[in-house]
Tab-separated table of N, CA and C in Angstrom:
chain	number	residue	atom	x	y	z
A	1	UNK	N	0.846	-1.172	0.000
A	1	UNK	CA	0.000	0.000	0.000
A	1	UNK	C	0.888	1.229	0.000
A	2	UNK	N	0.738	2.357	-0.638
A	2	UNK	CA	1.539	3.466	-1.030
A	2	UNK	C	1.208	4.189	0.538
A	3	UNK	N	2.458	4.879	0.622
A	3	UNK	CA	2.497	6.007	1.687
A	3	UNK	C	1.110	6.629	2.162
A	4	UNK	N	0.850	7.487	0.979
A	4	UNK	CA	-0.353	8.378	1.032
A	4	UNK	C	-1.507	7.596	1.362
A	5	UNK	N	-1.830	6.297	0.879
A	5	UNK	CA	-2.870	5.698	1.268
A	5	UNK	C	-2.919	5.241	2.866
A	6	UNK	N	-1.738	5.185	3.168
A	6	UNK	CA	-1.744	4.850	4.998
A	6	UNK	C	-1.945	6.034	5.824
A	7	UNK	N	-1.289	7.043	5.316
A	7	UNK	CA	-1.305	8.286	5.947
A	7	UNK	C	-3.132	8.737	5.809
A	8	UNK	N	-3.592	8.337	5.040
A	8	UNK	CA	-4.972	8.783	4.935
A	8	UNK	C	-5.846	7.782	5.491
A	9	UNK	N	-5.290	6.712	5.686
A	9	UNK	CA	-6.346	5.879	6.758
A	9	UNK	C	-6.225	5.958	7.813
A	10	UNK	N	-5.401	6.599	8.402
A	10	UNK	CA	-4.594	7.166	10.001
A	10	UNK	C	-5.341	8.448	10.145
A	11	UNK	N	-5.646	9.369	9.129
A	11	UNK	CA	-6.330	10.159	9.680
A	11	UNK	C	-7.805	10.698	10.588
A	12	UNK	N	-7.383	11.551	11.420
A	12	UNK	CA	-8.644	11.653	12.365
A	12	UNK	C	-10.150	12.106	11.449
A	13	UNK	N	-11.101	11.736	11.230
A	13	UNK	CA	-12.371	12.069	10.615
A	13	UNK	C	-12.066	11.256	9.333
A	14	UNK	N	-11.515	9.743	9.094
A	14	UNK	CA	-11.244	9.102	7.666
A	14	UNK	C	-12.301	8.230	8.500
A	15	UNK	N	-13.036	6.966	7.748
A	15	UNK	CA	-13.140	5.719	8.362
A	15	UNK	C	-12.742	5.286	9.064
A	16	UNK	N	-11.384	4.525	8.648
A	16	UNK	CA	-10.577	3.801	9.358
A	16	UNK	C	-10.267	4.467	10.526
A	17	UNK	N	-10.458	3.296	11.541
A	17	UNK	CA	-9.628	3.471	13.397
A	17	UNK	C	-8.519	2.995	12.910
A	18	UNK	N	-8.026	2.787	12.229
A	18	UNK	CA	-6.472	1.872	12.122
A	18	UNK	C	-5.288	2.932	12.933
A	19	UNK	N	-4.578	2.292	13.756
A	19	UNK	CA	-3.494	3.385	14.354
A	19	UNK	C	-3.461	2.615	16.157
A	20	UNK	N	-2.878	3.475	16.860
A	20	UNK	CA	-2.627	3.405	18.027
A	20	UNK	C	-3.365	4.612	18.679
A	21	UNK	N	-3.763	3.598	19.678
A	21	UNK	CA	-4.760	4.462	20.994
A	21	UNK	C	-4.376	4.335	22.200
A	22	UNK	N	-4.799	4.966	22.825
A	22	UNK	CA	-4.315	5.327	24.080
A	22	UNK	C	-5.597	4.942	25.115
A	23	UNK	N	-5.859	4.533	26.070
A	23	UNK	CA	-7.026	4.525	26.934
A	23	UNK	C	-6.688	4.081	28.167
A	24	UNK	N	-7.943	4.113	28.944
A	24	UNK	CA	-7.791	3.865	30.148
A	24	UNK	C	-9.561	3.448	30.319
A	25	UNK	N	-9.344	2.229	31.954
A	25	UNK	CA	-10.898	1.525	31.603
A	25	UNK	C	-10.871	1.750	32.903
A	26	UNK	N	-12.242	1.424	33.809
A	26	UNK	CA	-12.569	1.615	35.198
A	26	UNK	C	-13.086	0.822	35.724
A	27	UNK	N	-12.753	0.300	36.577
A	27	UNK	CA	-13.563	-1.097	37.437
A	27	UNK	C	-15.004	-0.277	38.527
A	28	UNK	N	-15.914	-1.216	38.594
A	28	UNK	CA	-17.380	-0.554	39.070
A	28	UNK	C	-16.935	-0.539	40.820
A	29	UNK	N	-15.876	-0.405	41.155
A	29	UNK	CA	-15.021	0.044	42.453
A	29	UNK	C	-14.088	0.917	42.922
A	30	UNK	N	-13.864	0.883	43.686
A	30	UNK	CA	-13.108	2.133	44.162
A	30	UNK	C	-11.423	2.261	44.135
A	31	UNK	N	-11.087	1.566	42.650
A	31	UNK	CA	-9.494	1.683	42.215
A	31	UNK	C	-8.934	2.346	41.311
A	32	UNK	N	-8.082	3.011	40.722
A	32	UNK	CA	-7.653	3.407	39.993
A	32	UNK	C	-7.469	2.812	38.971
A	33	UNK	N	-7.873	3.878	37.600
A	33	UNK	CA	-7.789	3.273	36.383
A	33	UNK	C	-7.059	2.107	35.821
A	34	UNK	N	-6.947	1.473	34.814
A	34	UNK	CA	-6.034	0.801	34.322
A	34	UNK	C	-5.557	1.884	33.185
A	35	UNK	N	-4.191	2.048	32.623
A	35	UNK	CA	-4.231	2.498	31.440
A	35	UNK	C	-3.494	1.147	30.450
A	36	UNK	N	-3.441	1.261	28.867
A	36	UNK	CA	-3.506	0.815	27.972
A	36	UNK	C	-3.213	1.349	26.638
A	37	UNK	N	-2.194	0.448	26.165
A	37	UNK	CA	-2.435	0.834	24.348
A	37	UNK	C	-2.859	-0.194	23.478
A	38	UNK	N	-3.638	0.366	22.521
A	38	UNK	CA	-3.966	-0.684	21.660
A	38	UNK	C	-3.692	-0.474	20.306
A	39	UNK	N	-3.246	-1.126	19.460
A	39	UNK	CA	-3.295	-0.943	18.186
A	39	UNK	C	-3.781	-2.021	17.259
A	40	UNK	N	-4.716	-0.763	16.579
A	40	UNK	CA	-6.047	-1.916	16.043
A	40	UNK	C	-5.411	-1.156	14.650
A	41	UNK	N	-5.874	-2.595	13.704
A	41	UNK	CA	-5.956	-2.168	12.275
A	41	UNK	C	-8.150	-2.839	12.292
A	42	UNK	N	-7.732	-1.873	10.835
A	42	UNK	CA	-9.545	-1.604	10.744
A	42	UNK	C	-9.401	-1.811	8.771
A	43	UNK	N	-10.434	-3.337	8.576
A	43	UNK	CA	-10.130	-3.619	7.421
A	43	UNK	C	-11.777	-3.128	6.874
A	44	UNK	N	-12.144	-2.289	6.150
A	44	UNK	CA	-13.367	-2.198	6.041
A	44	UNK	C	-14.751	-2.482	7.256
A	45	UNK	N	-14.199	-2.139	8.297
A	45	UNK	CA	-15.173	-2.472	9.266
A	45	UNK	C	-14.625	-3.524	10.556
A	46	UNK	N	-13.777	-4.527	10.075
A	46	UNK	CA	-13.700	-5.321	10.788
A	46	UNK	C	-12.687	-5.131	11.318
A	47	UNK	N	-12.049	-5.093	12.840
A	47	UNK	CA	-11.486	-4.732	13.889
A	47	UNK	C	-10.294	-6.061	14.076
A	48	UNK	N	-9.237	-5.641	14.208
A	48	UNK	CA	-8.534	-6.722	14.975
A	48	UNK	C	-7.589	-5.728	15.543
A	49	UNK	N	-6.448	-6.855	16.432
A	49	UNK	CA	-5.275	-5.574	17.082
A	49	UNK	C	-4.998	-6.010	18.358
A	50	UNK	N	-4.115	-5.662	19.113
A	50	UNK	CA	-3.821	-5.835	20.540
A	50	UNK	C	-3.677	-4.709	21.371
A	51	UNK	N	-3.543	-5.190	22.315
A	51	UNK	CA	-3.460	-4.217	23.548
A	51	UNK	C	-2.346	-4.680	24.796
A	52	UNK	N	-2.092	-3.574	25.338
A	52	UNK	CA	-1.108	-4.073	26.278
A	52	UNK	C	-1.191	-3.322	27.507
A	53	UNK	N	-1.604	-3.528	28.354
A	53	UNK	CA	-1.553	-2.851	30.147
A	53	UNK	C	-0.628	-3.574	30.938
A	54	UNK	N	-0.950	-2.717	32.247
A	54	UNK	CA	-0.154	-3.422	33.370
A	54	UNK	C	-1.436	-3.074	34.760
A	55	UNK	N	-1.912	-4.195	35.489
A	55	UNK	CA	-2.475	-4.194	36.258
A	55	UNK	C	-2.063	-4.781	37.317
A	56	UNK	N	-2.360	-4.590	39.044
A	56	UNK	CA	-1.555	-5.002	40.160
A	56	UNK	C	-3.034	-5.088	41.027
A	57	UNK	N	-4.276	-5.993	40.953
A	57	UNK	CA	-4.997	-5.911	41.537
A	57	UNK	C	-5.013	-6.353	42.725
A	58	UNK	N	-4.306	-7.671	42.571
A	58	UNK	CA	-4.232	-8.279	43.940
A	58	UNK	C	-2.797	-8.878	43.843
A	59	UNK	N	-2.136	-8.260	43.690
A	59	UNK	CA	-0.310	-8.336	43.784
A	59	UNK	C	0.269	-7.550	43.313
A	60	UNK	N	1.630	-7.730	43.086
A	60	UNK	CA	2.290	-6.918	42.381
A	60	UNK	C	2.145	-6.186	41.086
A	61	UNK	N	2.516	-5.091	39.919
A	61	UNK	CA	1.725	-5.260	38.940
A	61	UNK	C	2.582	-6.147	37.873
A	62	UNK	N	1.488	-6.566	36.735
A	62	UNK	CA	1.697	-7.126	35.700
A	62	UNK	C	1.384	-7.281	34.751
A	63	UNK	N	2.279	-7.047	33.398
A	63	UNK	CA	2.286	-6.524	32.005
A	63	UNK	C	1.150	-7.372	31.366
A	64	UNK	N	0.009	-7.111	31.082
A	64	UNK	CA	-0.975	-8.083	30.108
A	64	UNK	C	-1.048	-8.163	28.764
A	65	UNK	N	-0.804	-8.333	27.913
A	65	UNK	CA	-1.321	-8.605	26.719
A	65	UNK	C	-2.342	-8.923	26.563
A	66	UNK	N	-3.302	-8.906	24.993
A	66	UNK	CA	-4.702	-9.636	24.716
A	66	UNK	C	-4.637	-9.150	23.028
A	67	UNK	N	-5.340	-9.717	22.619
A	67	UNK	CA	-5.926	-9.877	21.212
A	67	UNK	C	-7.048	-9.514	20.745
A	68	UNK	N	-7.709	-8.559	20.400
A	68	UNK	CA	-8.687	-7.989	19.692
A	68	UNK	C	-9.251	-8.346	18.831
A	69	UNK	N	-10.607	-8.320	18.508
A	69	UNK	CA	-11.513	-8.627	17.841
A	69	UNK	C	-12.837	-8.408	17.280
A	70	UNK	N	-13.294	-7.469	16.555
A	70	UNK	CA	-14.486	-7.177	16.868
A	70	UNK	C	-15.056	-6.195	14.888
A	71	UNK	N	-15.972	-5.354	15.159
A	71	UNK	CA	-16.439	-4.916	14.210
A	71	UNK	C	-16.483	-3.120	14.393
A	72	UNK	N	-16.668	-2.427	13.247
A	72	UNK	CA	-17.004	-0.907	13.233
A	72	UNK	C	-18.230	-0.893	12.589
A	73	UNK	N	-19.193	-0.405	13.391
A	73	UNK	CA	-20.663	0.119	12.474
A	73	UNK	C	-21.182	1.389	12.793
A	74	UNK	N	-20.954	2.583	11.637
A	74	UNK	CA	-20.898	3.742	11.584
A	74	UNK	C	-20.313	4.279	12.939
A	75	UNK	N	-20.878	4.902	13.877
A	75	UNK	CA	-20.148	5.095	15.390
A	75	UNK	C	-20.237	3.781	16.313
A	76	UNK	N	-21.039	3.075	16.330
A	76	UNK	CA	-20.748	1.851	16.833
A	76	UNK	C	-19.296	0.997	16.728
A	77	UNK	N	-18.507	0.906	17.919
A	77	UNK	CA	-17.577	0.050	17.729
A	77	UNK	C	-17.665	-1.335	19.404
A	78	UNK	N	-17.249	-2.309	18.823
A	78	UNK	CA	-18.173	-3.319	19.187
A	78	UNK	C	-16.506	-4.206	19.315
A	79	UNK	N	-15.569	-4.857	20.308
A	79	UNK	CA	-14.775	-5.985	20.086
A	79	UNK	C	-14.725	-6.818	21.192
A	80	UNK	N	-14.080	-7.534	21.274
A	80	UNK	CA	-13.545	-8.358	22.545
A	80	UNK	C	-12.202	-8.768	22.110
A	81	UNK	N	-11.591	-8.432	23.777
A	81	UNK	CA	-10.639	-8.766	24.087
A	81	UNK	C	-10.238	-10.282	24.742
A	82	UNK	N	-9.113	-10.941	24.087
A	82	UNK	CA	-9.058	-12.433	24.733
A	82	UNK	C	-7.334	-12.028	25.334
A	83	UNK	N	-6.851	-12.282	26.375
A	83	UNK	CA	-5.715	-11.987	26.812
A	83	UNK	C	-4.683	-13.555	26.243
A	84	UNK	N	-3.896	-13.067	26.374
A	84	UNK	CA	-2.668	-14.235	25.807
A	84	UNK	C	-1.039	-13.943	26.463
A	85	UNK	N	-1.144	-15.289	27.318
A	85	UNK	CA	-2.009	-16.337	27.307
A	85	UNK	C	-3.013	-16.374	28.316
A	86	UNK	N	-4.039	-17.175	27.872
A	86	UNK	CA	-5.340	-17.348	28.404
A	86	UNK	C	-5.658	-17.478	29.717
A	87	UNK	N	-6.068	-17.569	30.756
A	87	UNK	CA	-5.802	-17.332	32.048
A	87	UNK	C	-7.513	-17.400	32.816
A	88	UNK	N	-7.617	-17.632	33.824
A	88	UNK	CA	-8.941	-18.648	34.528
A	88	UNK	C	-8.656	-16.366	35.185
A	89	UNK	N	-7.946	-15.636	35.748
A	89	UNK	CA	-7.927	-14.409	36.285
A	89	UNK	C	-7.966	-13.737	35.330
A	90	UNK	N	-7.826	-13.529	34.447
A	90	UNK	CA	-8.345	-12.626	33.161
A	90	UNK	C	-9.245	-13.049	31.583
A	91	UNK	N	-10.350	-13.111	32.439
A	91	UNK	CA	-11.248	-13.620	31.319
A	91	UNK	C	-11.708	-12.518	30.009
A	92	UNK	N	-12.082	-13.359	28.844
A	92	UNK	CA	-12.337	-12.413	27.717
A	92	UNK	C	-13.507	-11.099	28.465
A	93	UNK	N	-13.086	-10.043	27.601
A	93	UNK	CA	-13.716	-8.727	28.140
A	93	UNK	C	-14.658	-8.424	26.931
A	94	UNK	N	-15.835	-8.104	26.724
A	94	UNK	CA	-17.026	-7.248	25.732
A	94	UNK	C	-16.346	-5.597	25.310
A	95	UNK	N	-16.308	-5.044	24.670
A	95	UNK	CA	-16.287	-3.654	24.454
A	95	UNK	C	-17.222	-3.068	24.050
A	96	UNK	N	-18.092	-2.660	24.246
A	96	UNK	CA	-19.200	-1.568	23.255
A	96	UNK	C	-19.320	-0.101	23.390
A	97	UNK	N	-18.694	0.320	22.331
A	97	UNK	CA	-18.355	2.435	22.742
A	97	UNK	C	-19.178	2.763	21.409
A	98	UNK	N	-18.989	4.202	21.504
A	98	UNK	CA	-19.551	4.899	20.412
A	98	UNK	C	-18.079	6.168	19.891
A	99	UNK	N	-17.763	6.275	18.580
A	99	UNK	CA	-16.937	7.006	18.571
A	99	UNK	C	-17.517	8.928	18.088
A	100	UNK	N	-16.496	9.305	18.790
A	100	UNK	CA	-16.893	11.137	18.515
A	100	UNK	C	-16.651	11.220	17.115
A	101	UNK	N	-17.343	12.565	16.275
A	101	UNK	CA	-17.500	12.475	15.691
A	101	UNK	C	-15.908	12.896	14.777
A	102	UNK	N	-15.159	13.295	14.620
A	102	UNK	CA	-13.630	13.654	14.705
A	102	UNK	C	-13.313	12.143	14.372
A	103	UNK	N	-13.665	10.665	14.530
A	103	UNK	CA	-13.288	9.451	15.122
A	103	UNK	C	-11.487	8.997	15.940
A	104	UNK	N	-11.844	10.246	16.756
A	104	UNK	CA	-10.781	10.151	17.573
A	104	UNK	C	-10.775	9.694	19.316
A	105	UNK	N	-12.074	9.713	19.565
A	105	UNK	CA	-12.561	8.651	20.784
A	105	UNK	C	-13.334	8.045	20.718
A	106	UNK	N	-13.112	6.811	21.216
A	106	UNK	CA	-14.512	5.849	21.711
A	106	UNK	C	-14.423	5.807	23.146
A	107	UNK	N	-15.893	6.041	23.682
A	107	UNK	CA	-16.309	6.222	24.793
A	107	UNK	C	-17.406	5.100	25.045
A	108	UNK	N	-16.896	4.267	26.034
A	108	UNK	CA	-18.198	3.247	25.956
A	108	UNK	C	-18.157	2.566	27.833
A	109	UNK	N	-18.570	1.173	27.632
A	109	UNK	CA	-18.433	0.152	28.584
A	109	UNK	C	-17.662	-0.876	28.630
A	110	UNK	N	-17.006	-1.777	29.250
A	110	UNK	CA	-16.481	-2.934	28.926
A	110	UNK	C	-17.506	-3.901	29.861
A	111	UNK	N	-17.611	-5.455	29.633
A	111	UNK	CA	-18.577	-6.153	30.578
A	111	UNK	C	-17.190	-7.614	30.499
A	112	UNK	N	-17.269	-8.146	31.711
A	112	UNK	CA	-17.074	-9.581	32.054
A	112	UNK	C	-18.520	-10.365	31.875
A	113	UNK	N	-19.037	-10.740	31.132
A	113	UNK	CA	-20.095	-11.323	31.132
A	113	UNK	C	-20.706	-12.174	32.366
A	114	UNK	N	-21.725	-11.877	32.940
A	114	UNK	CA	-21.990	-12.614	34.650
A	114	UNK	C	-20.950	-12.150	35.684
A	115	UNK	N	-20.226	-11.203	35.186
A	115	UNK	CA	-18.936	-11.200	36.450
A	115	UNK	C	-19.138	-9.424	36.866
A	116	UNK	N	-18.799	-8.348	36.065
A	116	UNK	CA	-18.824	-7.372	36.084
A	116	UNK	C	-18.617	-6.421	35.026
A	117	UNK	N	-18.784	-5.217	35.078
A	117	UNK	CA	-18.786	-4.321	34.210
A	117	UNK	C	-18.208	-2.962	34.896
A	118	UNK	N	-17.792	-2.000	33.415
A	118	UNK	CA	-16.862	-0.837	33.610
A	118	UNK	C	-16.990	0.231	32.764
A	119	UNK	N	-16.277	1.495	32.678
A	119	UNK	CA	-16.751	1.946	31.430
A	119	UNK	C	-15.031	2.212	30.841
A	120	UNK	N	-15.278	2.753	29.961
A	120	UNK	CA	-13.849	2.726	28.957
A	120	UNK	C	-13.716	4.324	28.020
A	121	UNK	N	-12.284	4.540	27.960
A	121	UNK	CA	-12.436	5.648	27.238
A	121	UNK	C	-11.111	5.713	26.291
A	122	UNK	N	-10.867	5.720	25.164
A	122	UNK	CA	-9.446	5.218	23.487
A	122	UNK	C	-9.384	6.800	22.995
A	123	UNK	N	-8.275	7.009	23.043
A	123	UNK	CA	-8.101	8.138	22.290
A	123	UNK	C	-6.680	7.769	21.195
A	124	UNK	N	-7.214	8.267	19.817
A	124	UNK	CA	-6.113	7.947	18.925
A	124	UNK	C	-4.955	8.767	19.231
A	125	UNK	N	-4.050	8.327	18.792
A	125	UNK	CA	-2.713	8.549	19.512
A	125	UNK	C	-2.816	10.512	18.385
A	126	UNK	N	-2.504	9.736	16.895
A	126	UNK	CA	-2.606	10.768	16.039
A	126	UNK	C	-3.653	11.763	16.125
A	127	UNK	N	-4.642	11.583	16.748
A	127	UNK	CA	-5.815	12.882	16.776
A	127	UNK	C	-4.988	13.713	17.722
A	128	UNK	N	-4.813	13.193	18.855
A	128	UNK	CA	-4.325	14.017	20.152
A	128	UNK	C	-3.088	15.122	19.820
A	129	UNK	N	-1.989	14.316	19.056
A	129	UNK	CA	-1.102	15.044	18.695
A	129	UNK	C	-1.544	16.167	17.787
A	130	UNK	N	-2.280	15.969	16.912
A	130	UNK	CA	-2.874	17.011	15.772
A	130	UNK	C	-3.555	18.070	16.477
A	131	UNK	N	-3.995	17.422	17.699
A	131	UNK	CA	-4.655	19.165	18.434
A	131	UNK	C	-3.848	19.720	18.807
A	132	UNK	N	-2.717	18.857	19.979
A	132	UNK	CA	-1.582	19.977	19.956
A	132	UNK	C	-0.644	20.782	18.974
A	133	UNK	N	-0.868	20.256	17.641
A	133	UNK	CA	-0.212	21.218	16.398
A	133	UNK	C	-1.109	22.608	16.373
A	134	UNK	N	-2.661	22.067	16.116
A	134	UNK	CA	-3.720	22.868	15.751
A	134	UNK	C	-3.728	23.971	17.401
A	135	UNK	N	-3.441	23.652	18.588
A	135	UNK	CA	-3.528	24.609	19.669
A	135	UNK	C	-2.094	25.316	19.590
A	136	UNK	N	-1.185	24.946	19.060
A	136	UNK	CA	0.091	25.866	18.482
A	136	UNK	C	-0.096	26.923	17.853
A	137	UNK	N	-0.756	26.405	16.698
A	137	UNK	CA	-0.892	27.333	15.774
A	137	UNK	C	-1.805	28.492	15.866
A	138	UNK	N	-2.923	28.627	16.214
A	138	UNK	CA	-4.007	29.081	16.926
A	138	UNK	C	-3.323	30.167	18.411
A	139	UNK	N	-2.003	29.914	18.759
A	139	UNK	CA	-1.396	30.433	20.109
A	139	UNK	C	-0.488	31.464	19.302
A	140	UNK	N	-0.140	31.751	17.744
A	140	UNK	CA	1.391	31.767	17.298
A	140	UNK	C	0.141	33.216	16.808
C-alpha cells in the first residue's frame, strides 16, 4: 500500500480506526484506572489488534497482553478482548463504545459477562497530537 494511502487511513475524521490508541478503563469500584495501548488495524469495518496494560490488583503489577476482535458500524464500535495467554484471572472482556464524531474517541463500557462491568475511554494517539499542532498554531 503506497504512503499516502496509509497516511490517509490514520487520519482523524477518515473511516478507518487503524493506528494506536491510548485509553484507560474503570472497574465498578473504588481503584484506579487501568491504562492501555492498543493498536487496532480496521479492514473495512472489521477490527482486529492488541493491547497491552499493566495491572496489580491483587499483587504486584503485571504486564498483560490480549488480542482484539471485533467490528465498526458507523459510530458503533463493538470488540472483545481475549488476553494471551489465556488465564482462569483474566477472562475475555465485551467492548461496546460509540466514537466522537472527529473518530478520535470511543467512549463506551467494557462487561465480564456474569462477572462485572466498567466503562472505557481510546483516544487515537494521532488525533491528540494534531490538536496539539492545531492549539500551536491558533497560540502563534
Amino acid at each position: 500500500m503506497a504512503r499516502e494511502e496509509t497516511d490517509a487511513m490514520d487520519e482523524p475524521g477518515s473511516e478507518s480506526l487503524t493506528g494506536v490508541w491510548h485509553g484507560q478503563y474503570r472497574y465498578p469500584l473504588p481503584l484506579e484506572p487501568v491504562h492501555f495501548t492498543a493498536t487496532i488495524i480496521d479492514s473495512g469495518g472489521a477490527l482486529s489488534g492488541t493491547t497491552q496494560e499493566t495491572v496489580g490488583l491483587d499483587g504486584p503489577p503485571a504486564s498483560l497482553m490480549a488480542i482484539l476482535d471485533g467490528r465498526r458500524d458507523g459510530a458503533t464500535v463493538r470488540f472483545v478482548k481475549t488476553y494471551a495467554p489465556a488465564s482462569e484471572e483474566f477472562q475475555d472482556v465485551i467492548y461496546a463504545g460509540t466514537l466522537n464524531g472527529e473518530r478520535t474517541e470511543i467512549e463506551g463500557e467494557w462487561t465480564v459477562p456474569g462477572t462485572w462491568s466498567g466503562s472505557f475511554l481510546m483516544i487515537r494517539t494521532r488525533g491528540r497530537a494534531m490538536a496539539r499542532e492545531r492549539e500551536e498554531e491558533l497560540t502563534v
